Tab-separated table of C-alpha atoms and ligand atoms in Angstrom:
chain	number	residue	atom	x	y	z
D	15	MET	CA	3.491	36.741	19.239
D	16	THR	CA	4.855	35.618	15.896
D	17	GLY	CA	1.479	34.935	14.430
D	18	HIS	CA	-2.106	33.989	14.972
D	19	PRO	CA	-2.693	30.897	17.487
D	20	VAL	CA	-3.256	27.857	15.354
D	21	ASP	CA	-4.144	24.647	17.170
D	22	ILE	CA	-1.599	22.299	17.380
D	23	TYR	CA	-3.152	19.417	15.710
D	24	SER	CA	-3.745	21.056	12.629
D	25	LEU	CA	-0.273	21.416	11.264
D	26	SER	CA	1.702	18.958	8.844
D	27	LEU	CA	5.488	18.312	9.892
D	28	PRO	CA	6.555	20.742	7.081
D	29	GLU	CA	3.970	23.330	8.182
D	30	LEU	CA	5.208	23.010	11.697
D	31	THR	CA	8.887	23.155	10.746
D	32	ALA	CA	8.080	26.471	8.769
D	33	ARG	CA	6.284	27.634	11.773
D	34	PHE	CA	9.388	27.079	14.053
D	35	ALA	CA	11.674	28.635	11.457
D	36	SER	CA	9.575	31.837	11.926
D	37	MET	CA	9.811	31.453	15.614
D	38	GLY	CA	13.666	31.335	15.345
D	39	GLU	CA	13.544	27.702	16.498
D	40	PRO	CA	15.475	24.957	14.778
D	41	ALA	CA	13.936	22.277	12.499
D	42	PHE	CA	14.732	19.363	14.709
D	43	ARG	CA	12.814	20.956	17.348
D	44	ALA	CA	9.596	20.733	15.152
D	45	LYS	CA	10.451	17.120	14.559
D	46	GLN	CA	10.847	16.502	18.357
D	47	LEU	CA	7.244	18.210	18.835
D	48	PHE	CA	5.796	16.254	16.135
D	49	ASP	CA	7.092	12.944	18.070
D	50	TRP	CA	5.897	14.226	21.320
D	51	LEU	CA	2.478	14.928	19.652
D	52	TYR	CA	1.835	11.920	17.649
D	53	VAL	CA	4.279	9.120	18.898
D	54	LYS	CA	4.183	9.735	22.527
D	55	ARG	CA	0.740	11.131	22.214
D	56	ALA	CA	1.524	13.959	24.989
D	57	SER	CA	-1.795	15.829	25.806
D	58	SER	CA	0.018	18.959	26.915
D	59	TYR	CA	3.266	20.868	26.896
D	60	ASP	CA	3.825	20.343	30.567
D	61	VAL	CA	5.180	16.892	29.994
D	62	MET	CA	7.530	17.702	27.061
D	63	SER	CA	10.511	17.434	28.978
D	64	SER	CA	13.036	17.822	26.287
D	65	PHE	CA	11.842	21.499	25.641
D	66	ALA	CA	12.884	24.311	28.101
D	67	ARG	CA	10.028	26.088	30.031
D	68	PRO	CA	10.024	29.367	27.878
D	69	LEU	CA	9.644	27.419	24.787
D	70	ARG	CA	6.811	25.505	26.164
D	71	ASP	CA	5.146	28.738	27.305
D	72	LYS	CA	5.666	30.234	23.916
D	73	LEU	CA	4.455	26.978	22.133
D	74	ALA	CA	1.167	27.096	24.446
D	75	ALA	CA	0.442	30.538	23.644
D	76	GLU	CA	1.184	30.215	19.623
D	77	LEU	CA	0.203	26.686	19.063
D	78	PRO	CA	-2.425	25.742	21.970
D	79	PHE	CA	-3.868	22.315	22.031
D	80	PRO	CA	-7.394	22.223	20.759
D	81	ALA	CA	-10.148	21.923	23.656
D	82	ILE	CA	-11.443	18.419	23.377
D	83	VAL	CA	-12.716	17.052	26.735
D	84	GLU	CA	-14.229	13.580	27.211
D	85	HIS	CA	-17.697	14.158	28.318
D	86	THR	CA	-19.068	10.752	28.210
D	87	ARG	CA	-18.183	7.407	27.365
D	88	ASN	CA	-20.373	4.441	26.906
D	89	VAL	CA	-19.215	0.803	26.275
D	90	ALA	CA	-21.493	-1.670	24.759
D	91	ALA	CA	-21.827	-5.512	25.540
D	92	ASP	CA	-19.868	-6.293	22.337
D	93	ALA	CA	-17.023	-3.658	23.815
D	94	THR	CA	-17.718	-0.952	21.101
D	95	ALA	CA	-17.006	2.258	22.944
D	96	LYS	CA	-18.832	5.420	22.144
D	97	PHE	CA	-17.115	8.755	23.062
D	98	LEU	CA	-18.775	11.946	23.345
D	99	PHE	CA	-16.219	14.764	23.298
D	100	GLU	CA	-17.013	18.359	24.036
D	101	LEU	CA	-15.257	21.207	22.012
D	102	LYS	CA	-14.280	24.656	23.123
D	103	ASP	CA	-17.740	26.176	21.863
D	104	GLY	CA	-19.740	23.390	23.778
D	105	GLN	CA	-20.322	21.329	20.579
D	106	ARG	CA	-20.241	17.491	21.275
D	107	ILE	CA	-18.925	15.230	18.817
D	108	GLU	CA	-18.773	11.306	18.669
D	109	VAL	CA	-16.107	8.938	17.991
D	110	VAL	CA	-16.972	5.169	18.048
D	111	PHE	CA	-14.105	2.420	18.862
D	112	ILE	CA	-15.290	-0.913	17.325
D	113	PRO	CA	-12.697	-3.809	18.188
D	114	THR	CA	-12.814	-7.021	16.566
D	115	ALA	CA	-10.392	-9.952	16.758
D	116	LYS	CA	-8.109	-8.613	14.018
D	117	ARG	CA	-8.864	-4.814	13.822
D	118	GLY	CA	-9.588	-1.816	16.129
D	119	THR	CA	-11.664	0.627	14.117
D	120	LEU	CA	-12.080	4.229	14.858
D	121	CYS	CA	-15.256	5.917	13.593
D	122	VAL	CA	-14.668	9.477	13.709
D	123	SER	CA	-17.005	12.589	12.797
D	124	SER	CA	-16.080	15.422	10.309
D	125	GLN	CA	-18.904	18.097	11.257
D	126	ALA	CA	-20.947	19.037	14.195
D	127	GLY	CA	-24.532	18.054	12.757
D	128	CYS	CA	-25.106	17.321	9.182
D	129	LYS	CA	-26.793	19.445	6.407
D	130	PHE	CA	-27.624	16.322	4.249
D	131	GLY	CA	-30.998	15.206	5.996
D	132	CYS	CA	-31.099	11.553	4.774
D	133	GLY	CA	-34.452	10.037	5.703
D	134	PHE	CA	-32.888	7.201	7.753
D	135	CYS	CA	-30.037	8.916	9.518
D	136	ALA	CA	-29.844	10.513	13.194
D	137	SER	CA	-27.109	12.731	12.355
D	138	GLY	CA	-29.058	15.216	10.165
D	139	ILE	CA	-31.975	15.646	12.550
D	140	GLY	CA	-30.795	18.487	14.385
D	141	GLY	CA	-29.436	20.176	11.379
D	142	PHE	CA	-25.963	21.337	10.537
D	143	VAL	CA	-23.864	23.103	13.298
D	144	ARG	CA	-20.447	23.678	11.869
D	145	ASN	CA	-17.313	22.173	10.213
D	146	LEU	CA	-14.647	20.611	12.238
D	147	THR	CA	-11.251	21.813	12.008
D	148	THR	CA	-8.402	19.363	11.168
D	149	GLY	CA	-7.120	19.864	14.650
D	150	GLU	CA	-10.451	18.952	16.066
D	151	ILE	CA	-10.690	15.802	13.985
D	152	THR	CA	-7.069	14.672	14.587
D	153	GLY	CA	-7.334	15.683	18.350
D	154	SER	CA	-10.540	13.535	18.669
D	155	VAL	CA	-8.813	10.490	17.274
D	156	LEU	CA	-5.866	11.024	19.566
D	157	SER	CA	-8.158	11.432	22.580
D	158	ALA	CA	-9.937	8.058	21.708
D	159	MET	CA	-6.501	6.233	20.879
D	160	ARG	CA	-5.320	7.376	24.663
D	161	ALA	CA	-8.766	6.167	26.131
D	162	VAL	CA	-8.678	2.736	24.352
D	163	HIS	CA	-5.128	1.930	25.029
D	164	PRO	CA	-3.561	-0.606	25.254
D	165	LYS	CA	-5.967	-1.647	22.540
D	166	LYS	CA	-4.856	-0.441	19.103
D	167	VAL	CA	-6.413	1.590	16.858
D	168	THR	CA	-5.476	0.015	13.166
D	169	HIS	CA	-8.302	1.494	11.046
D	170	ILE	CA	-9.906	4.812	10.679
D	171	VAL	CA	-13.407	5.363	8.992
D	172	PHE	CA	-14.914	8.818	8.344
D	173	MET	CA	-18.421	7.285	9.102
D	174	GLY	CA	-19.389	9.389	12.164
D	175	THR	CA	-21.343	12.663	12.187
D	176	GLY	CA	-21.293	14.832	9.082
D	177	GLU	CA	-20.325	14.760	5.430
D	178	PRO	CA	-16.497	14.572	4.855
D	179	PHE	CA	-16.616	15.967	1.468
D	180	ASP	CA	-18.760	18.946	2.830
D	181	ASN	CA	-15.649	19.736	4.974
D	182	TYR	CA	-12.954	18.635	2.424
D	183	ASP	CA	-9.867	20.624	3.454
D	184	HIS	CA	-10.004	20.012	6.954
D	185	VAL	CA	-10.745	16.295	6.493
D	186	LEU	CA	-8.014	15.802	4.177
D	187	GLY	CA	-5.754	17.586	6.400
D	188	ALA	CA	-6.727	15.195	9.182
D	189	VAL	CA	-6.118	12.295	6.741
D	190	ARG	CA	-2.675	13.393	5.996
D	191	LEU	CA	-1.812	13.665	9.778
D	192	LEU	CA	-3.231	10.379	10.612
D	193	ASN	CA	-1.378	8.938	7.754
D	194	ALA	CA	1.945	10.731	8.385
D	195	LYS	CA	5.010	8.173	8.757
D	196	GLU	CA	6.805	10.505	11.373
D	197	GLY	CA	3.555	10.572	13.560
D	198	ILE	CA	0.342	8.488	13.993
D	199	ASN	CA	1.386	6.245	10.801
D	200	ILE	CA	-1.752	4.714	9.919
D	201	ALA	CA	-1.655	3.278	6.415
D	202	ALA	CA	-3.511	5.049	3.884
D	203	ARG	CA	-5.385	1.889	2.885
D	204	ARG	CA	-6.654	1.656	6.338
D	205	ILE	CA	-8.462	5.114	6.235
D	206	THR	CA	-11.889	5.217	4.535
D	207	ILE	CA	-13.823	8.379	3.723
D	208	SER	CA	-17.549	7.804	3.422
D	209	THR	CA	-19.612	10.318	1.267
D	210	CYS	CA	-23.471	10.492	0.693
D	211	GLY	CA	-22.543	11.118	-2.852
D	212	VAL	CA	-20.992	14.584	-3.151
D	213	ILE	CA	-19.491	14.629	-6.840
D	214	PRO	CA	-17.083	17.440	-6.568
D	215	GLY	CA	-15.488	15.711	-3.627
D	216	ILE	CA	-15.108	12.444	-5.312
D	217	GLU	CA	-13.706	14.004	-8.248
D	218	ARG	CA	-11.241	16.091	-6.081
D	219	PHE	CA	-10.334	12.870	-4.030
D	220	ALA	CA	-9.413	10.995	-7.332
D	221	THR	CA	-6.412	13.439	-7.849
D	222	GLU	CA	-4.992	13.437	-4.200
D	223	GLY	CA	-2.559	10.602	-5.079
D	224	ILE	CA	-3.236	8.944	-1.718
D	225	GLN	CA	-4.383	5.261	-1.448
D	226	VAL	CA	-7.381	6.093	0.993
D	227	GLU	CA	-10.474	4.027	0.529
D	228	LEU	CA	-13.719	5.398	-0.759
D	229	SER	CA	-16.843	4.519	0.341
D	230	VAL	CA	-20.158	5.742	-1.110
D	231	SER	CA	-23.477	5.668	0.669
D	232	LEU	CA	-25.735	4.512	-2.062
D	233	HIS	CA	-28.862	3.086	-0.260
D	234	ALA	CA	-31.237	3.162	-3.264
D	235	THR	CA	-31.081	1.997	-6.861
D	236	ASN	CA	-33.078	4.424	-8.728
D	237	ASP	CA	-33.558	8.142	-8.540
D	238	LEU	CA	-37.108	8.064	-7.509
D	239	LEU	CA	-36.283	6.448	-4.291
D	240	ARG	CA	-33.094	7.994	-3.866
D	241	ASP	CA	-34.317	11.530	-4.342
D	242	ARG	CA	-36.988	10.732	-1.600
D	243	ILE	CA	-34.558	9.268	0.917
D	244	MET	CA	-31.510	11.053	0.312
D	245	PRO	CA	-32.109	14.756	-0.834
D	246	VAL	CA	-28.430	15.054	-1.905
D	247	ASN	CA	-29.636	12.742	-4.955
D	248	ARG	CA	-31.750	15.968	-6.338
D	249	LYS	CA	-28.407	17.661	-6.770
D	250	TYR	CA	-26.022	14.801	-7.768
D	251	PRO	CA	-28.447	11.932	-9.268
D	252	LEU	CA	-27.536	8.501	-9.388
D	253	LYS	CA	-26.219	8.300	-13.119
D	254	GLU	CA	-23.826	11.222	-12.432
D	255	LEU	CA	-22.687	9.940	-9.192
D	256	LEU	CA	-21.867	6.409	-10.540
D	257	GLY	CA	-20.090	7.862	-13.499
D	258	ALA	CA	-17.853	9.873	-10.896
D	259	CYS	CA	-17.309	6.594	-8.940
D	260	ARG	CA	-16.274	4.779	-12.224
D	261	ARG	CA	-13.959	7.478	-13.156
D	262	PHE	CA	-12.452	7.311	-9.597
D	263	ALA	CA	-11.901	3.668	-9.859
D	264	LYS	CA	-10.265	4.020	-13.191
D	265	ALA	CA	-7.948	7.077	-12.205
D	266	THR	CA	-6.787	5.527	-8.912
D	267	GLY	CA	-7.080	1.799	-9.498
D	268	ARG	CA	-8.973	1.321	-6.282
D	269	GLN	CA	-12.116	-0.359	-5.664
D	270	VAL	CA	-15.172	1.510	-4.453
D	271	THR	CA	-17.329	0.248	-1.840
D	272	PHE	CA	-20.964	1.107	-1.902
D	273	GLU	CA	-22.838	1.060	1.342
D	274	TYR	CA	-26.405	-0.001	1.034
D	275	ILE	CA	-28.856	-0.069	4.122
D	276	LEU	CA	-31.338	-2.550	4.202
D	277	ILE	CA	-34.908	-1.180	5.136
D	278	LYS	CA	-37.756	-3.801	5.227
D	279	ASP	CA	-40.263	-3.446	2.253
D	280	LEU	CA	-38.199	-0.300	0.876
D	281	THR	CA	-34.659	-1.033	0.009
D	282	CYS	CA	-34.558	-4.652	0.870
D	283	THR	CA	-36.788	-5.854	-1.956
D	284	LYS	CA	-35.986	-8.163	-4.817
D	285	ASP	CA	-36.387	-5.622	-7.437
D	286	ALA	CA	-33.854	-3.438	-5.651
D	287	ALA	CA	-31.427	-6.572	-5.503
D	288	ARG	CA	-31.781	-6.758	-9.422
D	289	GLU	CA	-31.191	-3.075	-9.895
D	290	LEU	CA	-28.180	-3.068	-7.572
D	291	VAL	CA	-26.584	-5.924	-9.698
D	292	GLY	CA	-27.242	-3.802	-12.789
D	293	LEU	CA	-25.536	-0.863	-11.146
D	294	MET	CA	-22.568	-2.584	-9.973
D	295	LYS	CA	-21.619	-5.373	-12.194
D	296	GLY	CA	-18.577	-5.300	-14.406
D	297	TRP	CA	-16.331	-2.827	-12.659
D	298	LEU	CA	-14.178	-2.186	-9.615
D	299	SER	CA	-16.871	-1.990	-6.963
D	300	LYS	CA	-18.304	-3.773	-4.019
D	301	VAL	CA	-21.359	-3.695	-1.909
D	302	ASN	CA	-21.579	-3.423	1.966
D	303	LEU	CA	-25.064	-3.959	3.211
D	304	ILE	CA	-26.029	-2.426	6.488
D	305	PRO	CA	-29.373	-3.468	8.183
D	306	TYR	CA	-31.357	-0.342	9.200
D	307	ASN	CA	-30.484	0.451	12.553
D	308	PRO	CA	-33.621	1.846	14.496
D	309	VAL	CA	-33.837	5.725	15.107
D	310	LYS	CA	-37.064	6.733	16.794
D	311	GLU	CA	-37.735	9.821	14.676
D	312	PHE	CA	-38.234	7.532	11.555
D	313	VAL	CA	-40.988	4.727	10.957
D	314	HIS	CA	-38.439	2.282	8.961
D	315	ARG	CA	-37.911	-1.200	10.196
D	316	PRO	CA	-35.042	-3.329	9.470
D	317	PRO	CA	-35.550	-6.634	7.601
D	318	THR	CA	-35.174	-9.931	9.338
D	319	MET	CA	-31.776	-11.681	9.167
D	320	ASN	CA	-33.165	-14.187	6.671
D	321	GLU	CA	-34.394	-11.475	4.427
D	322	ALA	CA	-31.009	-9.619	4.702
D	323	ARG	CA	-29.335	-12.793	3.860
D	324	GLU	CA	-31.665	-13.587	0.938
D	325	PHE	CA	-30.859	-10.030	-0.528
D	326	GLN	CA	-27.081	-10.641	-0.137
D	327	ALA	CA	-27.312	-14.012	-1.873
D	328	MET	CA	-29.150	-12.419	-4.846
D	329	VAL	CA	-26.605	-9.797	-5.292
D	330	GLU	CA	-23.725	-12.212	-5.043
D	331	ARG	CA	-25.405	-14.595	-7.544
D	332	GLY	CA	-25.630	-11.598	-9.686
D	333	GLY	CA	-21.737	-11.389	-9.799
D	334	VAL	CA	-21.242	-8.659	-7.462
D	335	VAL	CA	-18.935	-8.685	-4.399
D	336	CYS	CA	-21.290	-8.111	-1.349
D	337	THR	CA	-20.713	-8.306	2.368
D	338	LEU	CA	-23.173	-7.948	5.196
D	339	ARG	CA	-22.312	-5.854	8.020
D	340	SER	CA	-22.654	-7.027	11.491
D	341	LEU	CA	-24.471	-4.981	13.930
D	342	ARG	CA	-22.168	-3.387	16.619
D	343	GLY	CA	-22.822	-1.111	19.749
D	344	ASP	CA	-26.530	-0.552	19.174
D	345	ASP	CA	-27.180	-0.988	22.812
D	346	VAL	CA	-25.385	2.404	23.343
D	347	SER	CA	-26.585	4.033	20.131
D	348	ALA	CA	-23.144	3.799	18.724
D	349	ALA	CA	-24.425	1.751	15.274
D	350	CYS	CA	-24.162	3.410	12.042
D	351	GLY	CA	-26.779	6.210	11.530
D	352	GLN	CA	-27.495	6.471	15.363
D	353	LEU	CA	-24.847	9.150	16.214
D	354	ARG	CA	-26.012	12.629	17.130
D	355	ASN	CA	-24.496	15.333	18.932
D	356	SER	CA	-26.886	15.098	21.980
D	357	LEU	CA	-26.294	14.140	25.447
D	358	LYS	CA	-28.926	11.541	25.584
D	359	ASN	CA	-28.582	8.067	24.035
D	360	GLU	CA	-32.026	7.312	23.180
D	361	THR	CA	-32.825	6.360	19.825
V	24	SAH	N1	-22.116	11.498	5.341
V	24	SAH	C1	-21.209	10.219	5.064
V	24	SAH	C2	-20.383	9.726	6.159
V	24	SAH	C3	-21.726	9.109	7.355
V	24	SAH	S1	-21.439	7.330	7.144
V	24	SAH	C4	-22.099	9.239	4.230
V	24	SAH	O1	-23.380	9.523	4.308
V	24	SAH	O2	-21.453	8.337	3.780
V	24	SAH	C5	-22.631	6.688	8.160
V	24	SAH	C6	-23.060	5.655	7.311
V	24	SAH	O3	-24.384	5.108	8.088
V	24	SAH	C7	-23.756	6.005	6.048
V	24	SAH	O4	-23.416	4.934	5.089
V	24	SAH	C8	-25.145	6.099	6.466
V	24	SAH	O5	-25.916	6.089	5.162
V	24	SAH	C9	-25.275	5.058	7.256
V	24	SAH	N2	-26.636	5.151	8.054
V	24	SAH	C10	-27.400	6.349	8.270
V	24	SAH	N3	-28.145	5.856	9.294
V	24	SAH	C11	-28.248	4.692	9.302
V	24	SAH	C12	-29.350	3.693	10.073
V	24	SAH	N4	-30.253	4.337	10.659
V	24	SAH	N5	-29.025	2.386	9.812
V	24	SAH	C13	-27.982	1.879	9.343
V	24	SAH	N6	-27.034	2.914	8.356
V	24	SAH	C14	-27.474	4.174	8.565
């Protein structure tokens, strides 16, 4: 054994090359392996015909594939596919494929469970279990890619279970692998990290020098309400959060997208629309409205379509770019906020 076994999807090409050097293997072999993994998307060493058997055995011992077994697949009437993958310790994580005419978006998880406990989201209900490793995140993307083939995955959003900036290093490791030119090669601009507002993560992300999109789950326009429905706000209040977002936009030249959930009579009100304009106007920001998707543990209700459109129109009239997200996959509980690491699909 040359070192501790490390799961194979957790190493960048330079790291893999260094690992091969320490095993006495030439660098070009590392490049070949990278190609097998991320371009040919092999799921075991057995199929890697360009490697001799002893090398394959050595690789399987030192750089094993992470255990990611497809447990369930649910395909909604609109072709949105929700996968439940089981990991080596029995934890289950979701990945959702959302096809549209022009895009194939994969919504991926960063943690098993979530510790942030937002008062409208299913992911936090069972509490936090653990961080996913870079290899588990990358591996779950590859498993979903194989499953939806020949449909193409063109975009990745870290909007599944968990808080990406609470698992910063593993998420960034996965982002770099998804983005690697010699590998999966998804353009950075087609990758989005969504955060509930973890300021240190936003600050660090601003210094990465990559063009990955930042999305922030805002959901309330004042501290009184945000404290109530998003406990993270008590630690990172609105003013400081928006300050960090503005600094991010300034430092990177990139627009920040704010997700805003529309809950009847709570966040979908005229006062909130006015406040939202006040917060967003005049800097590199835009708003994406998400009508609340029902989760059985909460009493909230979504607004009517008319109320949602009216809210959108008010924000737009205020001079802020504002889109209204269409509902996808809700019949298999694959919509935003309906993901949880459970076997059942009830909401
Ligand atoms: N923790 C990160 C990543 C999860 S993204 C974050 O909070 O951004 C999932 C998105 O769906 C977030 O914007 C989240 O607030 C939103 N969401 C959660 N529950 C929802 C629900 N019931 N209906 C609609 N959107 C919801």
